[in-house]
Coordinates of N, CA and C in Angstrom, one line a residue:
X1 N -5.5 10.7 5.1 CA -4.3 10.0 5.6 C -3.1 10.6 4.9
X2 N -2.0 10.8 5.7 CA -0.8 11.4 5.2 C -0.1 10.5 4.1
X3 N 0.5 11.2 3.2 CA 1.2 10.5 2.1 C 2.2 9.4 2.6
X4 N 3.0 9.8 3.6 CA 4.0 8.9 4.1 C 3.4 7.6 4.6
X5 N 2.3 7.7 5.3 CA 1.6 6.5 5.8 C 1.0 5.7 4.7
X6 N 0.5 6.3 3.7 CA -0.1 5.6 2.5 C 1.1 4.8 1.8
X7 N 2.2 5.5 1.6 CA 3.3 4.9 0.9 C 3.8 3.7 1.7
X8 N 3.9 3.8 3.0 CA 4.3 2.7 3.9 C 3.4 1.6 3.8
X9 N 2.1 1.8 3.8 CA 1.1 0.8 3.7 C 1.2 0.0 2.4
X10 N 1.4 0.8 1.3 CA 1.5 0.1 -0.1 C 2.8 -0.7 -0.2
X11 N 3.8 -0.2 0.4 CA 5.1 -1.0 0.4 C 4.9 -2.3 1.1
X12 N 4.1 -2.3 2.2 CA 3.8 -3.6 2.8 C 2.8 -4.5 2.1
X13 N 1.9 -3.8 1.3 CA 0.9 -4.6 0.6 C 1.4 -5.2 -0.7
X14 N 2.2 -4.5 -1.4 CA 2.7 -5.0 -2.7 C 3.8 -6.0 -2.5
X15 N 3.5 -7.2 -3.0 CA 4.4 -8.3 -2.8 C 5.7 -8.2 -3.6
X16 N 5.7 -7.7 -4.8 CA 6.8 -7.6 -5.7 C 7.6 -6.3 -5.4
X17 N 8.8 -6.3 -4.8 CA 9.6 -5.1 -4.6 C 10.0 -4.4 -5.9
X18 N 10.0 -5.1 -7.0 CA 10.4 -4.6 -8.3 C 9.2 -4.0 -9.1
X19 N 8.1 -3.9 -8.5 CA 6.9 -3.4 -9.2 C 7.1 -1.9 -9.4
X20 N 6.5 -1.4 -10.4 CA 6.4 0.0 -10.6 C 5.0 0.4 -10.3
X21 N 4.8 1.4 -9.5 CA 3.5 1.8 -9.0 C 3.4 3.3 -8.8
X22 N 2.2 3.8 -8.9 CA 1.9 5.3 -8.7 C 0.7 5.4 -7.7
X23 N 0.9 6.2 -6.7 CA 0.0 6.4 -5.7 C -0.7 7.8 -5.8
X24 N -2.0 7.8 -5.7 CA -2.8 9.0 -5.8 C -3.3 9.4 -4.4
X25 N -3.7 10.7 -4.3 CA -4.0 11.4 -3.0 C -4.9 10.6 -2.1
X26 N -5.9 9.9 -2.6 CA -6.9 9.3 -1.7 C -6.7 7.8 -1.5
X27 N -5.5 7.4 -1.8 CA -5.1 6.0 -1.5 C -5.2 5.0 -2.6
X28 N -5.5 5.4 -3.8 CA -5.5 4.5 -5.0 C -4.2 4.3 -5.5
X29 N -3.8 3.1 -5.8 CA -2.5 2.7 -6.3 C -2.7 2.1 -7.7
X30 N -2.0 2.6 -8.7 CA -2.0 2.0 -10.0 C -0.7 1.2 -10.1
X31 N -0.8 -0.1 -10.3 CA 0.4 -1.0 -10.5 C 0.6 -1.1 -12.0
X32 N 1.8 -0.7 -12.4 CA 2.1 -0.7 -13.8 C 2.9 -2.0 -14.2
X33 N 2.1 -3.0 -14.7 CA 2.7 -4.3 -15.0 C 3.6 -4.2 -16.2
X34 N 3.4 -3.2 -17.1 CA 4.3 -3.0 -18.2 C 4.7 -1.5 -18.2
X35 N 5.6 -1.1 -17.2 CA 5.9 0.3 -17.1 C 6.7 0.8 -18.3
X36 N 6.3 2.0 -18.7 CA 7.0 2.7 -19.7 C 7.9 3.8 -19.2
X37 N 8.3 4.7 -20.0 CA 9.2 5.8 -19.6 C 8.6 6.8 -18.6
X38 N 7.3 7.1 -18.8 CA 6.7 8.1 -17.9 C 5.6 7.4 -17.1
X39 N 6.0 7.0 -15.9 CA 5.0 6.3 -15.0 C 3.8 7.2 -14.6
X40 N 4.0 8.5 -14.4 CA 2.9 9.4 -14.0 C 1.9 9.4 -15.2
X41 N 2.3 9.6 -16.4 CA 1.4 9.7 -17.5 C 0.7 8.4 -17.7
X42 N 1.4 7.3 -17.6 CA 0.8 6.0 -17.8 C -0.3 5.8 -16.7
X43 N 0.0 6.1 -15.5 CA -1.0 5.9 -14.4 C -2.2 6.8 -14.5
X44 N -1.9 8.1 -14.9 CA -3.0 9.0 -15.1 C -3.9 8.6 -16.1
X45 N -3.4 8.0 -17.2 CA -4.3 7.6 -18.3 C -5.2 6.4 -17.8
X46 N -4.6 5.5 -17.1 CA -5.4 4.3 -16.6 C -6.4 4.8 -15.6
X47 N -6.0 5.6 -14.7 CA -7.0 6.0 -13.6 C -8.1 7.0 -14.2
X48 N -7.7 7.8 -15.1 CA -8.7 8.6 -15.8 C -9.8 7.8 -16.4
X49 N -9.4 6.7 -17.0 CA -10.4 5.8 -17.7 C -11.1 4.9 -16.7
X50 N -10.4 4.3 -15.8 CA -10.9 3.2 -14.9 C -11.2 3.6 -13.5
X51 N -10.9 4.9 -13.1 CA -11.1 5.3 -11.7 C -12.6 5.8 -11.4
X52 N -13.1 6.7 -12.3 CA -14.4 7.2 -11.9 C -15.5 6.1 -11.9
X53 N -16.4 6.3 -11.0 CA -17.5 5.3 -10.8 C -18.7 5.8 -11.7
X54 N -19.2 4.8 -12.5 CA -20.3 5.1 -13.3 C -21.4 4.1 -12.9
X55 N -22.5 4.6 -12.4 CA -23.6 3.7 -11.9 C -24.1 2.8 -13.0
X56 N -24.3 1.5 -12.6 CA -24.9 0.6 -13.6 C -23.9 0.0 -14.5
X57 N -22.6 0.2 -14.3 CA -21.5 -0.3 -15.1 C -20.6 -1.1 -14.2
X58 N -19.6 -1.9 -14.8 CA -18.6 -2.5 -14.0 C -17.8 -1.6 -13.1
X59 N -17.8 -0.3 -13.5 CA -17.0 0.7 -12.7 C -17.6 0.8 -11.3
X60 N -18.8 0.4 -11.0 CA -19.4 0.5 -9.7 C -19.1 -0.8 -8.9
X61 N -18.6 -1.8 -9.5 CA -18.4 -3.1 -8.8 C -17.1 -3.0 -7.9
X62 N -17.0 -3.8 -6.9 CA -15.8 -3.8 -6.1 C -15.7 -5.1 -5.3
X63 N -14.5 -5.4 -4.9 CA -14.2 -6.5 -4.0 C -13.4 -6.0 -2.9
X64 N -13.3 -6.8 -1.8 CA -12.5 -6.4 -0.6 C -11.5 -7.4 -0.3
X65 N -10.3 -7.0 -0.1 CA -9.2 -7.9 0.3 C -8.8 -7.6 1.8
X66 N -8.7 -8.6 2.6 CA -8.3 -8.4 4.0 C -6.8 -8.9 4.1
X67 N -5.9 -8.0 3.9 CA -4.5 -8.4 3.9 C -3.9 -8.8 5.3
X68 N -2.9 -9.6 5.3 CA -2.2 -10.0 6.5 C -1.0 -9.1 6.8
X69 N -0.6 -8.3 5.8 CA 0.7 -7.6 5.9 C 0.5 -6.2 6.5
X70 N -0.7 -5.7 6.7 CA -0.9 -4.4 7.3 C -2.4 -4.3 7.7
X71 N -2.7 -3.3 8.6 CA -4.1 -3.1 9.0 C -4.8 -2.4 7.9
X72 N -6.1 -2.5 7.9 CA -6.9 -1.9 6.8 C -7.2 -2.9 5.7
X73 N -7.7 -2.4 4.6 CA -8.2 -3.3 3.5 C -7.8 -2.7 2.2
X74 N -7.9 -3.6 1.2 CA -7.6 -3.2 -0.2 C -8.9 -3.4 -1.0
X75 N -9.4 -2.4 -1.7 CA -10.6 -2.5 -2.5 C -10.2 -2.6 -3.9
X76 N -10.7 -3.7 -4.6 CA -10.5 -3.9 -6.0 C -11.6 -3.3 -6.8
X77 N -11.4 -3.2 -8.1 CA -12.5 -2.7 -9.0 C -12.4 -3.4 -10.3
X78 N -12.9 -2.8 -11.3 CA -13.0 -3.4 -12.6 C -11.7 -3.5 -13.4
X79 N -10.7 -2.9 -13.0 CA -9.3 -3.0 -13.6 C -8.4 -3.7 -12.6
X80 N -7.8 -4.8 -12.9 CA -7.0 -5.6 -11.9 C -5.8 -4.9 -11.4
X81 N -5.3 -3.8 -12.0 CA -4.1 -3.1 -11.6 C -4.4 -1.8 -10.8
X82 N -5.6 -1.6 -10.5 CA -6.0 -0.4 -9.8 C -6.6 -0.8 -8.5
X83 N -6.0 -0.4 -7.4 CA -6.4 -0.9 -6.1 C -6.4 0.3 -5.1
X84 N -7.3 0.3 -4.2 CA -7.5 1.4 -3.2 C -7.3 0.9 -1.8
X85 N -6.5 1.5 -1.0 CA -6.3 1.2 0.4 C -7.3 2.0 1.2
X86 N -8.0 1.2 2.1 CA -8.9 1.8 3.1 C -8.3 1.6 4.4
X87 N -7.9 2.7 5.1 CA -7.2 2.5 6.4 C -8.2 2.2 7.5
X88 N -7.8 1.6 8.6 CA -8.6 1.4 9.8 C -9.2 2.8 10.2
X89 N -10.4 2.8 10.7 CA -11.0 4.0 11.1 C -11.7 4.8 10.0
X90 N -11.5 4.4 8.7 CA -12.1 5.2 7.6 C -13.6 4.8 7.5
X91 N -14.0 3.7 8.1 CA -15.4 3.3 8.0 C -16.0 3.1 9.4
X92 N -17.3 3.4 9.5 CA -17.9 3.3 10.8 C -18.2 1.8 11.1
X93 N -18.6 1.1 10.0 CA -18.9 -0.3 10.1 C -17.9 -1.1 9.3
X94 N -17.3 -2.1 9.9 CA -16.3 -2.9 9.2 C -16.9 -4.1 8.4
X95 N -17.9 -3.8 7.6 CA -18.5 -4.8 6.8 C -17.8 -4.7 5.4
X96 N -17.8 -5.8 4.6 CA -17.2 -5.7 3.3 C -18.0 -4.6 2.4
X97 N -19.3 -4.5 2.6 CA -20.0 -3.5 1.8 C -19.6 -2.1 2.2
X98 N -19.5 -1.8 3.5 CA -19.1 -0.4 3.9 C -17.6 -0.1 3.5
X99 N -16.7 -1.1 3.6 CA -15.3 -1.0 3.2 C -15.3 -0.8 1.7
X100 N -16.0 -1.6 0.9 CA -15.9 -1.5 -0.5 C -16.5 -0.2 -1.0
X101 N -17.6 0.3 -0.4 CA -18.2 1.5 -0.8 C -17.2 2.7 -0.5
X102 N -16.5 2.6 0.6 CA -15.5 3.7 0.9 C -14.4 3.7 -0.1
X103 N -13.9 2.5 -0.4 CA -12.8 2.4 -1.3 C -13.2 2.8 -2.7
X104 N -14.4 2.5 -3.1 CA -14.9 2.9 -4.4 C -15.0 4.4 -4.5
X105 N -15.5 5.0 -3.4 CA -15.6 6.5 -3.3 C -14.2 7.1 -3.4
X106 N -13.2 6.6 -2.7 CA -11.8 7.1 -2.8 C -11.3 7.0 -4.2
X107 N -11.5 5.8 -4.8 CA -11.1 5.6 -6.2 C -11.7 6.6 -7.1
X108 N -13.0 6.9 -6.9 CA -13.7 7.9 -7.8 C -13.1 9.2 -7.6
X109 N -12.8 9.6 -6.4 CA -12.1 10.9 -6.2 C -10.8 11.0 -6.8
X110 N -10.0 9.9 -6.7 CA -8.7 9.9 -7.3 C -8.8 9.9 -8.8
X111 N -9.8 9.2 -9.4 CA -10.0 9.1 -10.8 C -10.5 10.4 -11.4
X112 N -11.1 11.3 -10.6 CA -11.6 12.6 -11.1 C -10.6 13.7 -10.8
X113 N -10.0 13.7 -9.6 CA -9.0 14.7 -9.2 C -7.6 14.5 -9.8
X114 N -7.2 13.2 -9.9 CA -6.0 12.9 -10.6 C -4.7 13.6 -10.0
X115 N -4.6 13.5 -8.7 CA -3.4 14.1 -8.0 C -2.4 13.0 -7.6
X116 N -1.3 12.8 -8.3 CA -0.3 11.9 -7.9 C 0.5 12.4 -6.7
X117 N 0.7 11.5 -5.7 CA 1.5 12.0 -4.5 C 2.8 11.2 -4.4
X118 N 2.9 10.1 -5.2 CA 4.1 9.3 -5.0 C 4.2 8.3 -6.2
X119 N 5.4 8.0 -6.7 CA 5.6 7.0 -7.7 C 6.9 6.3 -7.3
X120 N 6.8 5.0 -7.6 CA 8.0 4.1 -7.3 C 8.3 3.3 -8.6
X121 N 9.5 3.4 -9.1 CA 9.9 2.6 -10.2 C 10.7 1.4 -9.7
X122 N 10.1 0.3 -9.4 CA 10.8 -0.8 -8.8 C 11.8 -1.4 -9.7
X123 N 11.9 -1.0 -10.9 CA 12.9 -1.6 -11.8 C 14.3 -1.1 -11.4
X124 N 14.3 0.0 -10.6 CA 15.6 0.6 -10.1 C 15.9 0.3 -8.7
X125 N 15.1 -0.6 -8.0 CA 15.4 -1.0 -6.6 C 16.5 -2.0 -6.6
X126 N 17.5 -1.7 -5.8 CA 18.7 -2.6 -5.7 C 18.4 -3.7 -4.8
X127 N 19.2 -4.7 -4.9 CA 19.1 -5.9 -4.0 C 19.2 -5.6 -2.5
X128 N 20.0 -4.6 -2.2 CA 20.1 -4.2 -0.8 C 18.9 -3.5 -0.2
X129 N 18.1 -2.9 -1.1 CA 16.9 -2.2 -0.7 C 15.7 -3.1 -0.4
X130 N 15.7 -4.4 -1.0 CA 14.6 -5.3 -0.9 C 14.6 -6.1 0.3

């Protein structure tokens, strides 16, 4: 999925326009509830630790959210601020298991490849932009 489409999806998914968040290449978003000076470094540290899947640990668990604000799904994991967007068409079967497994796989790739494609510091969003 193209970066611009992922950014657009996350803008519709994230409720707080003043949130700070960092988007990774395969659709994983790290929401920074206590953003520091270097959003990239902060997000990389979190995703490096909580992104990769480790069988038999909480890192393999997932949940699926069916949002009303955009097509597709959001897959949760063992860290509440790390979420992965699964777009329509990414899965052959639209079951929560298939969607969750796809999102978990995307999160694993993001957690091991660690390629940031976008960051938004919502602390600087003006009232006119929201």
